[in-house]
Every structure is written in C-alpha cells, then in structure tokens.
Amino acid sequence: MVTRGFFGKKENNDRVPPGQYIENRFPVLSAEPTPKIELENWNLTIFKNDEELAKIDWKFLENLEKSEITKDIHCVTRWSKFDMKWAGVSVKKLFQEIDLAPPTDWTMTGSSTGYTTNVPTKDLFLEDTIISYSYEDEPISPEHGGPIRLIVPHLYFWKSAKWFDKIIFMDSDKGGFWENYGYHMYGDPWKEQRYSG
Ligand SMILES: Nc1nc2c(c(=O)[nH]1)N[C@H]1C(S)=C(S)[C@@H](COP(=O)(O)O)O[C@H]1N2
Ligand SMILES: [Mo]
C-alpha cells in the first residue's frame, strides 16, 4: 500500500506555492538576538522620511477593532505552514482611527532591533495586513516577534517584521535588511520572487 502524504492531495498542492514544502512545526528565523520588550514600553512610530507623523502605544492599539486572520504563511527558506491564526489591528484601520492618510507609495517597516523590510503602501494597507499581538489565541512569544509583530500574510514571511516598531514612508522604493543582501524587493511566493536579478 502506498500512503500519499500531504503532497498527494490536490487541495493541498493548490495551497503550496512552487518550491515550498509543508512544515507543521513553527520554525524561528531571527537575524538578531531576541529582545525583551514589555507591552507598556512598546511604541509604533510613523515617519515620513525623517519627520515623525504619529506615535502609537499599546493602550491605544489594544482598544481598536480586532482583526483575526487565518492564513497559510510561506518562508523564503521553503517552509510553508497552513492555517496560522493571528489577531491584531489592521494597519488600514489604525490609520483611519488616527485620521492619517498614507503620504507616499512606499514604506520601510522596521523593528526596535534595527531589522527593516520594505513593503509597498498598497500592500501594507490591505485588509489582512495586521499589527499582530496574538498567535493561536495566545500572546506572541518573544522569539516569534512578541509582543507585537507585523503580519503581511500574502508575501514571503521575511516581510513580516518581528518586534515591529516603525513605518517609514519613503518617496521611492528602497531595500531593507534582506533586500540589501539580494532578496526580492516585493516577494510574492506564488511568483517565486525570492531573489532579485
Ligand atoms: N526583526 C526581525 N523580523 C523578522 C526576521 C528577523 O530576523 N528579524 N526574520 C524574518 C523572516 S526571514 C521570517 S521567515 C520570519 C520568521 O518568523 P518566525 O521566527 O516567527 O518564524 O520573520 C521575519 N521577520
Ligand atoms: Mo524567512
């Protein structure tokens, strides 16, 4: 008898982008040591180039409408994990609440550790892009980017900054940490946009 695994099932094949395999664990991928961040000390700062436009703290964020998403996540190192449940506040909703219109078409998102990754404004403002504070109904653990990380579910996972603390609106598209090592400027898993050039 031949047992066909996940890859034998058509409905799963349709869910796995080219070059990916299904991972059931939740790997940790961090370029930097895990920082210890207390929610009370957490801030998200929004800039246009060098100019600070807004600063949000946890007290403000926690009272905004909660978005829950369950998504298949794809890492450029080829693992894909199905049905990851994240909760938080959509970036779009946050900007509505603070009455701020996105000033440019390009953003650099970043972490308190110095990690950065560029995300086009239109992708940052999709309904399912969230500033997340929970994974599977629990607080996000420190090694997975807790207490707050960005989730940009439709792009390779390096676009989802852990220990998220800044959005910098830029006048043109510039690469962040991994993009400057040759990772793709956009990173669509269905188009296998792993590396540039
Ligand atoms: N601050 C920060 N964010 C990051 C990373 C990182 O090294 N530092 N790695 C990225 C990459 S390459 C991936 S695949 C995911 C990994 O998230 P995980 O460790 O929760 O699986 O986070 C992304 N966000
Ligand atoms: Mo990754």
mmCIF file of C-alpha atoms and ligand atoms in Angstrom:
data_model
loop_
_atom_site.group_PDB
_atom_site.id
_atom_site.type_symbol
_atom_site.label_atom_id
_atom_site.label_comp_id
_atom_site.label_asym_id
_atom_site.label_seq_id
_atom_site.Cartn_x
_atom_site.Cartn_y
_atom_site.Cartn_z
ATOM 1 C CA MET A 1 0.000 0.000 0.000
ATOM 2 C CA VAL A 2 1.236 3.413 -0.906
ATOM 3 C CA THR A 3 0.483 6.191 1.525
ATOM 4 C CA ARG A 4 0.360 9.540 -0.150
ATOM 5 C CA GLY A 5 1.271 12.387 2.129
ATOM 6 C CA PHE A 6 0.163 15.962 2.014
ATOM 7 C CA PHE A 7 1.602 16.407 -1.428
ATOM 8 C CA GLY A 8 -0.660 13.668 -2.800
ATOM 9 C CA LYS A 9 -3.742 15.670 -2.022
ATOM 10 C CA LYS A 10 -4.780 18.054 -4.710
ATOM 11 C CA GLU A 11 -6.356 20.573 -2.376
ATOM 12 C CA ASN A 12 -3.024 20.872 -0.570
ATOM 13 C CA ASN A 13 -0.991 21.100 -3.758
ATOM 14 C CA ASP A 14 -3.112 24.068 -4.720
ATOM 15 C CA ARG A 15 -2.167 25.703 -1.450
ATOM 16 C CA VAL A 16 1.589 25.210 -1.689
ATOM 17 C CA PRO A 17 3.443 27.761 -3.830
ATOM 18 C CA PRO A 18 6.192 26.499 -6.156
ATOM 19 C CA GLY A 19 9.334 25.299 -4.405
ATOM 20 C CA GLN A 20 7.764 25.126 -0.936
ATOM 21 C CA TYR A 21 7.175 22.193 1.444
ATOM 22 C CA ILE A 22 4.679 21.888 4.269
ATOM 23 C CA GLU A 23 6.044 22.417 7.758
ATOM 24 C CA ASN A 24 3.986 21.501 10.795
ATOM 25 C CA ARG A 25 6.294 22.977 13.418
ATOM 26 C CA PHE A 26 6.814 26.712 13.741
ATOM 27 C CA PRO A 27 10.490 27.459 13.000
ATOM 28 C CA VAL A 28 12.192 30.514 14.472
ATOM 29 C CA LEU A 29 14.168 32.617 11.994
ATOM 30 C CA SER A 30 15.899 35.610 13.521
ATOM 31 C CA ALA A 31 18.888 37.546 12.261
ATOM 32 C CA GLU A 32 19.337 39.151 15.664
ATOM 33 C CA PRO A 33 19.079 38.152 19.334
ATOM 34 C CA THR A 34 15.553 38.155 20.759
ATOM 35 C CA PRO A 35 14.894 41.428 22.578
ATOM 36 C CA LYS A 36 12.824 41.632 25.739
ATOM 37 C CA ILE A 37 10.005 44.137 25.161
ATOM 38 C CA GLU A 38 7.241 44.950 27.631
ATOM 39 C CA LEU A 39 3.905 45.952 26.129
ATOM 40 C CA GLU A 40 3.827 49.036 28.377
ATOM 41 C CA ASN A 41 7.051 50.234 26.764
ATOM 42 C CA TRP A 42 6.078 49.354 23.203
ATOM 43 C CA ASN A 43 5.505 52.116 20.632
ATOM 44 C CA LEU A 44 4.875 52.246 16.929
ATOM 45 C CA THR A 45 6.300 55.372 15.337
ATOM 46 C CA ILE A 46 5.203 56.516 11.897
ATOM 47 C CA PHE A 47 7.552 58.686 9.867
ATOM 48 C CA LYS A 48 7.621 60.373 6.510
ATOM 49 C CA ASN A 49 11.336 60.244 5.764
ATOM 50 C CA ASP A 50 12.851 61.864 8.915
ATOM 51 C CA GLU A 51 9.682 63.562 10.047
ATOM 52 C CA GLU A 52 7.681 61.913 12.824
ATOM 53 C CA LEU A 53 3.966 61.852 11.944
ATOM 54 C CA ALA A 54 2.495 59.800 14.795
ATOM 55 C CA LYS A 55 3.353 57.593 17.732
ATOM 56 C CA ILE A 56 1.043 54.834 18.957
ATOM 57 C CA ASP A 57 1.253 52.956 22.230
ATOM 58 C CA TRP A 58 -0.286 49.717 23.473
ATOM 59 C CA LYS A 59 -3.104 51.433 25.398
ATOM 60 C CA PHE A 60 -4.267 52.959 22.143
ATOM 61 C CA LEU A 61 -3.787 49.878 19.985
ATOM 62 C CA GLU A 62 -5.497 47.426 22.315
ATOM 63 C CA ASN A 63 -8.760 49.383 22.141
ATOM 64 C CA LEU A 64 -9.004 49.344 18.358
ATOM 65 C CA GLU A 65 -11.175 46.910 16.446
ATOM 66 C CA LYS A 66 -9.614 43.462 16.432
ATOM 67 C CA SER A 67 -8.915 41.659 13.140
ATOM 68 C CA GLU A 68 -8.476 37.911 13.107
ATOM 69 C CA ILE A 69 -6.878 36.201 10.148
ATOM 70 C CA THR A 70 -6.100 32.550 9.454
ATOM 71 C CA LYS A 71 -3.535 32.286 6.698
ATOM 72 C CA ASP A 72 -1.045 29.975 5.025
ATOM 73 C CA ILE A 73 2.381 31.504 5.578
ATOM 74 C CA HIS A 74 5.348 30.966 3.252
ATOM 75 C CA CYS A 75 9.000 31.470 4.174
ATOM 76 C CA VAL A 76 11.636 32.038 1.512
ATOM 77 C CA THR A 77 13.692 29.216 3.120
ATOM 78 C CA ARG A 78 10.936 26.990 1.589
ATOM 79 C CA TRP A 79 8.716 26.094 4.505
ATOM 80 C CA SER A 80 5.001 26.810 4.315
ATOM 81 C CA LYS A 81 2.698 26.481 7.287
ATOM 82 C CA PHE A 82 -1.056 26.228 6.852
ATOM 83 C CA ASP A 83 -3.787 27.991 8.788
ATOM 84 C CA MET A 84 -1.782 30.217 11.065
ATOM 85 C CA LYS A 85 -4.193 32.218 13.201
ATOM 86 C CA TRP A 86 -3.130 35.746 14.038
ATOM 87 C CA ALA A 87 -5.009 38.591 15.679
ATOM 88 C CA GLY A 88 -4.289 42.283 15.848
ATOM 89 C CA VAL A 89 -5.253 45.576 14.274
ATOM 90 C CA SER A 90 -5.178 46.153 10.549
ATOM 91 C CA VAL A 91 -2.792 48.905 9.501
ATOM 92 C CA LYS A 92 -5.611 50.385 7.434
ATOM 93 C CA LYS A 93 -7.870 50.572 10.492
ATOM 94 C CA LEU A 94 -5.157 52.183 12.607
ATOM 95 C CA PHE A 95 -4.617 54.916 10.033
ATOM 96 C CA GLN A 96 -8.364 55.551 9.841
ATOM 97 C CA GLU A 97 -8.512 55.867 13.612
ATOM 98 C CA ILE A 98 -5.689 58.396 13.784
ATOM 99 C CA ASP A 99 -7.001 60.135 10.681
ATOM 100 C CA LEU A 100 -3.737 59.880 8.816
ATOM 101 C CA ALA A 101 -3.574 59.373 5.069
ATOM 102 C CA PRO A 102 -0.528 57.464 3.831
ATOM 103 C CA PRO A 103 1.716 60.185 2.398
ATOM 104 C CA THR A 104 3.719 58.124 -0.123
ATOM 105 C CA ASP A 105 3.503 54.849 -2.084
ATOM 106 C CA TRP A 106 6.496 53.136 -0.436
ATOM 107 C CA THR A 107 7.273 52.136 3.113
ATOM 108 C CA MET A 108 10.119 50.740 5.132
ATOM 109 C CA THR A 109 8.800 48.743 8.064
ATOM 110 C CA GLY A 110 11.125 48.056 10.941
ATOM 111 C CA SER A 111 11.881 46.622 14.325
ATOM 112 C CA SER A 112 13.344 48.017 17.528
ATOM 113 C CA THR A 113 16.338 45.732 16.835
ATOM 114 C CA GLY A 114 17.207 47.519 13.587
ATOM 115 C CA TYR A 115 15.704 44.915 11.242
ATOM 116 C CA THR A 116 13.982 46.536 8.259
ATOM 117 C CA THR A 117 11.975 45.366 5.260
ATOM 118 C CA ASN A 118 10.261 47.398 2.557
ATOM 119 C CA VAL A 119 6.543 46.930 1.836
ATOM 120 C CA PRO A 120 4.584 48.942 -0.755
ATOM 121 C CA THR A 121 1.922 51.147 0.842
ATOM 122 C CA LYS A 122 -0.848 49.352 -1.050
ATOM 123 C CA ASP A 123 0.210 46.014 0.458
ATOM 124 C CA LEU A 124 0.575 47.480 3.928
ATOM 125 C CA PHE A 125 -2.987 48.798 3.627
ATOM 126 C CA LEU A 126 -4.623 45.548 2.527
ATOM 127 C CA GLU A 127 -7.363 44.416 4.928
ATOM 128 C CA ASP A 128 -5.358 41.368 6.092
ATOM 129 C CA THR A 129 -2.097 43.142 6.880
ATOM 130 C CA ILE A 130 -2.171 43.405 10.648
ATOM 131 C CA ILE A 131 -0.196 44.694 13.583
ATOM 132 C CA SER A 132 -0.431 41.449 15.479
ATOM 133 C CA TYR A 133 -0.401 40.793 19.218
ATOM 134 C CA SER A 134 -1.638 37.210 19.249
ATOM 135 C CA TYR A 135 -0.919 33.870 17.623
ATOM 136 C CA GLU A 136 -3.329 30.952 18.089
ATOM 137 C CA ASP A 137 -5.189 32.946 20.762
ATOM 138 C CA GLU A 138 -2.087 33.433 22.902
ATOM 139 C CA PRO A 139 0.293 36.380 23.167
ATOM 140 C CA ILE A 140 3.061 36.135 20.561
ATOM 141 C CA SER A 141 6.157 34.626 22.176
ATOM 142 C CA PRO A 142 9.321 36.773 22.217
ATOM 143 C CA GLU A 143 11.215 34.605 19.695
ATOM 144 C CA HIS A 144 8.317 34.904 17.226
ATOM 145 C CA GLY A 145 8.374 38.688 17.469
ATOM 146 C CA GLY A 146 6.245 39.323 20.523
ATOM 147 C CA PRO A 147 4.748 41.274 21.990
ATOM 148 C CA ILE A 148 3.950 42.900 18.617
ATOM 149 C CA ARG A 149 4.899 41.928 15.099
ATOM 150 C CA LEU A 150 3.684 42.862 11.664
ATOM 151 C CA ILE A 151 1.926 40.186 9.592
ATOM 152 C CA VAL A 152 1.894 40.725 5.820
ATOM 153 C CA PRO A 153 0.403 37.332 5.042
ATOM 154 C CA HIS A 154 0.448 37.379 1.239
ATOM 155 C CA LEU A 155 4.211 37.974 0.911
ATOM 156 C CA TYR A 156 7.169 35.791 1.940
ATOM 157 C CA PHE A 157 7.465 35.850 5.697
ATOM 158 C CA TRP A 158 10.612 37.980 5.830
ATOM 159 C CA LYS A 159 8.275 40.909 5.006
ATOM 160 C CA SER A 160 6.592 40.439 8.412
ATOM 161 C CA ALA A 161 8.849 42.316 10.834
ATOM 162 C CA LYS A 162 9.130 40.850 14.305
ATOM 163 C CA TRP A 163 9.358 43.318 17.241
ATOM 164 C CA PHE A 164 7.629 45.775 14.906
ATOM 165 C CA ASP A 165 8.013 49.416 15.940
ATOM 166 C CA LYS A 166 8.167 51.653 12.888
ATOM 167 C CA ILE A 167 6.757 52.545 9.496
ATOM 168 C CA ILE A 168 8.769 54.983 7.415
ATOM 169 C CA PHE A 169 7.024 56.363 4.354
ATOM 170 C CA MET A 170 9.563 56.869 1.590
ATOM 171 C CA ASP A 171 9.454 58.811 -1.668
ATOM 172 C CA SER A 172 10.825 55.837 -3.604
ATOM 173 C CA ASP A 173 11.271 52.106 -3.036
ATOM 174 C CA LYS A 174 14.397 51.168 -1.095
ATOM 175 C CA GLY A 175 15.509 47.754 0.121
ATOM 176 C CA GLY A 176 15.664 46.775 3.779
ATOM 177 C CA PHE A 177 17.868 44.282 5.629
ATOM 178 C CA TRP A 178 17.425 41.144 3.489
ATOM 179 C CA GLU A 179 16.667 43.024 0.284
ATOM 180 C CA ASN A 180 20.125 44.565 0.527
ATOM 181 C CA TYR A 181 21.532 41.005 0.542
ATOM 182 C CA GLY A 182 19.676 40.261 -2.708
ATOM 183 C CA TYR A 183 16.218 39.229 -1.548
ATOM 184 C CA HIS A 184 13.409 40.370 -3.809
ATOM 185 C CA MET A 185 12.031 43.893 -3.439
ATOM 186 C CA TYR A 186 8.431 42.567 -3.407
ATOM 187 C CA GLY A 187 8.454 38.832 -2.502
ATOM 188 C CA ASP A 188 5.315 37.219 -3.935
ATOM 189 C CA PRO A 189 5.511 33.484 -3.060
ATOM 190 C CA TRP A 190 3.207 32.491 -5.963
ATOM 191 C CA LYS A 191 5.642 34.104 -8.419
ATOM 192 C CA GLU A 192 8.646 32.721 -6.521
ATOM 193 C CA GLN A 193 10.060 36.193 -6.054
ATOM 194 C CA ARG A 194 12.832 35.011 -3.746
ATOM 195 C CA TYR A 195 15.820 36.958 -5.001
ATOM 196 C CA SER A 196 16.395 39.935 -7.267
ATOM 197 C CA GLY A 197 18.067 39.725 -10.653
HETATM 198 N N1 LIG B 1 13.020 41.648 13.389
HETATM 199 C C1 LIG B 1 13.036 40.568 12.579
HETATM 200 N N2 LIG B 1 11.928 40.252 11.908
HETATM 201 C C2 LIG B 1 11.919 39.168 11.103
HETATM 202 C C3 LIG B 1 13.082 38.396 10.924
HETATM 203 C C4 LIG B 1 14.250 38.769 11.629
HETATM 204 O O1 LIG B 1 15.305 38.133 11.527
HETATM 205 N N3 LIG B 1 14.181 39.857 12.460
HETATM 206 N N4 LIG B 1 13.083 37.318 10.071
HETATM 207 C C5 LIG B 1 12.059 37.301 9.035
HETATM 208 C C6 LIG B 1 11.997 36.019 8.405
HETATM 209 S S1 LIG B 1 13.179 35.666 7.248
HETATM 210 C C7 LIG B 1 10.996 35.147 8.660
HETATM 211 S S2 LIG B 1 10.817 33.693 7.807
HETATM 212 C C8 LIG B 1 10.047 35.404 9.757
HETATM 213 C C9 LIG B 1 10.218 34.312 10.772
HETATM 214 O O2 LIG B 1 9.307 34.453 11.811
HETATM 215 P P1 LIG B 1 9.322 33.349 12.944
HETATM 216 O O3 LIG B 1 10.684 33.354 13.563
HETATM 217 O O4 LIG B 1 8.222 33.724 13.865
HETATM 218 O O5 LIG B 1 9.063 32.051 12.231
HETATM 219 O O6 LIG B 1 10.240 36.639 10.420
HETATM 220 C C10 LIG B 1 10.693 37.685 9.598
HETATM 221 N N5 LIG B 1 10.783 38.866 10.420
HETATM 222 MO MO MO B 2 12.338 33.742 6.120
#
